[in-house]
mmCIF file of C-alpha atoms and ligand atoms in Angstrom:
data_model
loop_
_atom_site.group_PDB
_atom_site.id
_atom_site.type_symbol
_atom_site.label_atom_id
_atom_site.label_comp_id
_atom_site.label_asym_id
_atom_site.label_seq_id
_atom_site.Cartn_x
_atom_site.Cartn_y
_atom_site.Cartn_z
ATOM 1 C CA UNK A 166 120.121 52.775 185.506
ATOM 2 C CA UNK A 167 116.486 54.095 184.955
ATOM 3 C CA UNK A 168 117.088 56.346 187.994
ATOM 4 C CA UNK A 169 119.956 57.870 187.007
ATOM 5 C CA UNK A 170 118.460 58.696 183.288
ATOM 6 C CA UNK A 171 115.740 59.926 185.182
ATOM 7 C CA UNK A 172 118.195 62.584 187.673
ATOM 8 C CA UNK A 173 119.458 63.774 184.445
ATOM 9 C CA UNK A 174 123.159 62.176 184.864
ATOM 10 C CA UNK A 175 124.758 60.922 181.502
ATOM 11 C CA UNK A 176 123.482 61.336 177.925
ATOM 12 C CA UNK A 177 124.243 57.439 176.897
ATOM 13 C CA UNK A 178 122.425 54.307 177.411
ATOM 14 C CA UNK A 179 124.213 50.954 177.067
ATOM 15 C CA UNK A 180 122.242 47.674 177.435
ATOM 16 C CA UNK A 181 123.527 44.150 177.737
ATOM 17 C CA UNK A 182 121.026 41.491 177.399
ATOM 18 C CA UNK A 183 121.652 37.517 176.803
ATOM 19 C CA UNK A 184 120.483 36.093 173.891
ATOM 20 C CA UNK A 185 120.567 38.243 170.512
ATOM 21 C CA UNK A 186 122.394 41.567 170.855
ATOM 22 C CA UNK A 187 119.413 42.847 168.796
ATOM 23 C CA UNK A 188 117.110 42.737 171.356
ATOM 24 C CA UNK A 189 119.211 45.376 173.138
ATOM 25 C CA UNK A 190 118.226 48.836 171.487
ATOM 26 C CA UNK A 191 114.908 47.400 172.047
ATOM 27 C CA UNK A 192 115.268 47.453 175.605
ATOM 28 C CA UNK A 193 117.133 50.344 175.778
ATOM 29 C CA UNK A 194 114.370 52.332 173.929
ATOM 30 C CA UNK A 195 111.851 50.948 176.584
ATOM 31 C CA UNK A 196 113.679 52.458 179.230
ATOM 32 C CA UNK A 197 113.906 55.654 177.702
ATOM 33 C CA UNK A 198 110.426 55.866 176.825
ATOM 34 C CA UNK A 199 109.197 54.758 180.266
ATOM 35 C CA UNK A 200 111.555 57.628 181.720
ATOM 36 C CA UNK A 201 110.262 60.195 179.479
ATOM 37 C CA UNK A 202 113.031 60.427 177.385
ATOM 38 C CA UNK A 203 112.042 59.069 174.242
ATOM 39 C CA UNK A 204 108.371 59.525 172.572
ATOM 40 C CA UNK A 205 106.272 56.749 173.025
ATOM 41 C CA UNK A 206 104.401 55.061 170.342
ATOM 42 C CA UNK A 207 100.220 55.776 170.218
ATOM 43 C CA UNK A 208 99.736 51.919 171.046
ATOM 44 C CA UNK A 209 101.027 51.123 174.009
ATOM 45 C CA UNK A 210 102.189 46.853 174.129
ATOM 46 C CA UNK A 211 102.203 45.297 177.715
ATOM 47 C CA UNK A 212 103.225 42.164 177.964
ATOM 48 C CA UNK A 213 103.625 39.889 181.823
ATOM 49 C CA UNK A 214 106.694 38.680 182.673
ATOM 50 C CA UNK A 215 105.533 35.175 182.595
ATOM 51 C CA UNK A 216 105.599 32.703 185.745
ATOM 52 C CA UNK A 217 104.709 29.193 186.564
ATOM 53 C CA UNK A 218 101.408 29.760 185.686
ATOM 54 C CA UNK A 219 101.522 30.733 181.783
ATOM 55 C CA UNK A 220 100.614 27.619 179.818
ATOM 56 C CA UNK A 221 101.730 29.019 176.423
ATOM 57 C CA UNK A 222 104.459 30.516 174.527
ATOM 58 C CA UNK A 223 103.722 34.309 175.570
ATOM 59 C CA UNK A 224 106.666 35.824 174.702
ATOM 60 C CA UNK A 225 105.761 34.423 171.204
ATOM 61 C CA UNK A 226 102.637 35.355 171.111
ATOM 62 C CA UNK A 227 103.402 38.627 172.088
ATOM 63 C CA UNK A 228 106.079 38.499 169.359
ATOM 64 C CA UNK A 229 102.944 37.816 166.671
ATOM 65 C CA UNK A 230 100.848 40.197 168.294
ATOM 66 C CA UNK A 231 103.632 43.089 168.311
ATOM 67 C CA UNK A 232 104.281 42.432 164.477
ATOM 68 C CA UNK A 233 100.390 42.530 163.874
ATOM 69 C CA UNK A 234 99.551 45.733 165.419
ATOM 70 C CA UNK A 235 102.533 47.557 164.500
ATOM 71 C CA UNK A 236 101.052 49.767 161.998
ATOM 72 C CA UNK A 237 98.275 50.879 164.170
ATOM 73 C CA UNK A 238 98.659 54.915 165.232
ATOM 74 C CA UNK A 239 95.885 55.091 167.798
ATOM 75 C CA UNK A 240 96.230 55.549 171.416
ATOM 76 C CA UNK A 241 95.410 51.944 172.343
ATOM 77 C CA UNK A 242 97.035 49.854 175.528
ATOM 78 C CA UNK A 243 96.553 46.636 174.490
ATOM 79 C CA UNK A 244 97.900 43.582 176.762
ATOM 80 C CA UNK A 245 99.252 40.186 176.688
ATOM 81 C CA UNK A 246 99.055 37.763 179.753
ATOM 82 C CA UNK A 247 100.716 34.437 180.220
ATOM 83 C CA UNK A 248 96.993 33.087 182.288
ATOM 84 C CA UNK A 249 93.909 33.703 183.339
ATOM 85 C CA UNK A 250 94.238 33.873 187.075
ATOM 86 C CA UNK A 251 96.173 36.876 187.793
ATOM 87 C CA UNK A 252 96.497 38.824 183.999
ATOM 88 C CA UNK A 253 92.564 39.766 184.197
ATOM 89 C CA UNK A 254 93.369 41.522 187.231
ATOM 90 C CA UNK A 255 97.020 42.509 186.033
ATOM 91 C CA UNK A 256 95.470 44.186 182.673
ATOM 92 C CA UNK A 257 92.490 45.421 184.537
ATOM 93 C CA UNK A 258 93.449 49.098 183.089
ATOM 94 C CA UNK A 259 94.276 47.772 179.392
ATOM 95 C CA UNK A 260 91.663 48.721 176.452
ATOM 96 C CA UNK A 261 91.960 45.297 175.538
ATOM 97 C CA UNK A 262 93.968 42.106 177.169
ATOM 98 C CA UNK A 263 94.652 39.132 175.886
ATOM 99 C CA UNK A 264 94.701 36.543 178.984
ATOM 100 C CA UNK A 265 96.098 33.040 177.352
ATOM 101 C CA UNK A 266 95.304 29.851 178.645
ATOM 102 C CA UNK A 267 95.877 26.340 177.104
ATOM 103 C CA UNK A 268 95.065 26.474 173.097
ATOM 104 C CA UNK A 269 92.660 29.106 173.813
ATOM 105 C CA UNK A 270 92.540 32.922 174.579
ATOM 106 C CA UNK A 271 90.197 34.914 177.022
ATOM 107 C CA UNK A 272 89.999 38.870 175.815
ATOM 108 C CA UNK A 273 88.980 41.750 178.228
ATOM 109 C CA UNK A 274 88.102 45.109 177.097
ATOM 110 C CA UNK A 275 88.510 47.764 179.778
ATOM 111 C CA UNK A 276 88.556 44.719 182.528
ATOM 112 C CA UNK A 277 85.479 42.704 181.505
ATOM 113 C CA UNK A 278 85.578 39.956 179.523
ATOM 114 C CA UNK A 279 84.052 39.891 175.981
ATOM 115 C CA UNK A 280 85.091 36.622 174.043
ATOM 116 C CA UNK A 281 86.810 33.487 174.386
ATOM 117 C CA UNK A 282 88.611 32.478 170.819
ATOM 118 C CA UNK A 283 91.286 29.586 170.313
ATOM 119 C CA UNK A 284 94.601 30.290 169.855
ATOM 120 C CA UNK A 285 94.881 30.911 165.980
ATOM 121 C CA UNK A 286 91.975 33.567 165.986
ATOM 122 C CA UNK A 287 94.062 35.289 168.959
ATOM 123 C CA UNK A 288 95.081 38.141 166.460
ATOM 124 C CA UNK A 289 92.485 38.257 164.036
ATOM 125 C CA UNK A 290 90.075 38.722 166.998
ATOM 126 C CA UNK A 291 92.468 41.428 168.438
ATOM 127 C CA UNK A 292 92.607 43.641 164.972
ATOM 128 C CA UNK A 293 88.597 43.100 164.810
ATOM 129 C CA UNK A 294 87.999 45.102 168.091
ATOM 130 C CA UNK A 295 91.211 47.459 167.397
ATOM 131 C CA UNK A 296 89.424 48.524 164.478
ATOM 132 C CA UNK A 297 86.418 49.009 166.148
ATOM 133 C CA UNK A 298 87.609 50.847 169.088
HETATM 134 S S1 SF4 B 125 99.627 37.289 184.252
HETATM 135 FE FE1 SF4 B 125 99.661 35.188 185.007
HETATM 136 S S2 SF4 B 125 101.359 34.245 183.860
HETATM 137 FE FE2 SF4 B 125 101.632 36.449 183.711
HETATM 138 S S3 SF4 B 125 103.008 36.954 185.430
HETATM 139 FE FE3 SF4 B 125 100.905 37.298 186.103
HETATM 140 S S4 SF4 B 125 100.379 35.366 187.141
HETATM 141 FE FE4 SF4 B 125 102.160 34.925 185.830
#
C-alpha cells in the first residue's frame, strides 16, 4: 500500500486493523507521514515491535510515554525498546532511547548509556533530559 502512495496512484488511504477501529487513522497517518505525504511531527516516537525478548508491557509504556511528550515541539527522536540486548543497538541513532528491562529502564542518549532508573521514574527521567536537550 505504502508503495503505491508513494508512485502517486490513488488519493485515499483505508486501514483495517484488529482491535479498536480507532487505532486506524493512527496508522494510516504513519504511513502517510513515513511516505512524505503528511507533515511529520518535530518529535519523532519509535517504538520496537516487541519479540520474545521484551520483559515488559512496551506497547504500554510507549502508550505513557507518547501521552507524556506530546506537547513537546522540538526536533527530538526519542525511542522505546522492549530489552536491552538488541534496542541499544536498534536505537543507536535515537537522541534518547529508552531500553526496558524487568522493573527497570536503561536510557541512551545518542547510543551511550547515561542512567539506569526503575520503571516509575521511566518518564520523569525522559522529560528531565528532553528539557535539557
Ligand atoms: S529491541 Fe529487543 S524486544 Fe524490541 S524487537 Fe528488538 S530484540 Fe525484540
Amino acid at each position: 500500500m505504502g508503495t503505491l502512495l508513494a508512485e502517486g496512484i490513488g488519493d485515499t488511504i483505508r486501514v483495517s486493523a484488529a482491535g479498536d477501529p480507532v487505532i486506524e487513522t493512527g496508522i494510516a497517518k504513519q504511513i502517510l507521514i513515513s511516505l512524505g505525504l503528511y507533515p511529520a511531527p518535530k518529535l519523532q516516537l519509535i517504538v520496537c515491535p516487541t519479540c520474545a525478548r521484551t520483559e515488559i508491557d512496551i506497547a504500554g509504556l510507549a502508550r505513557k510515554v507518547k501521552k507524556a511528550v506530546i506537547t513537546i515541539d522540538r526536533p527530538v527522536r526519542l525511542a522505546v525498546m522492549g530489552c536491552i540486548v538488541n534496542g541499544p543497538g536498534e536505537a543507536a541513532d535515537a537522541d534518547l532511547a529508552v531500553c526496558a528491562a524487568k522493573n527497570k529502564a536503561f536510557i541512551y542518549r545518542k547510543g551511550k548509556k547515561i542512567a539506569t532508573v526503575a520503571e516509575n521514574q521511566i518518564i520523569p527521567m525522559l522529560l528531565r533530559l528532553l528539557n535539557n536537550l
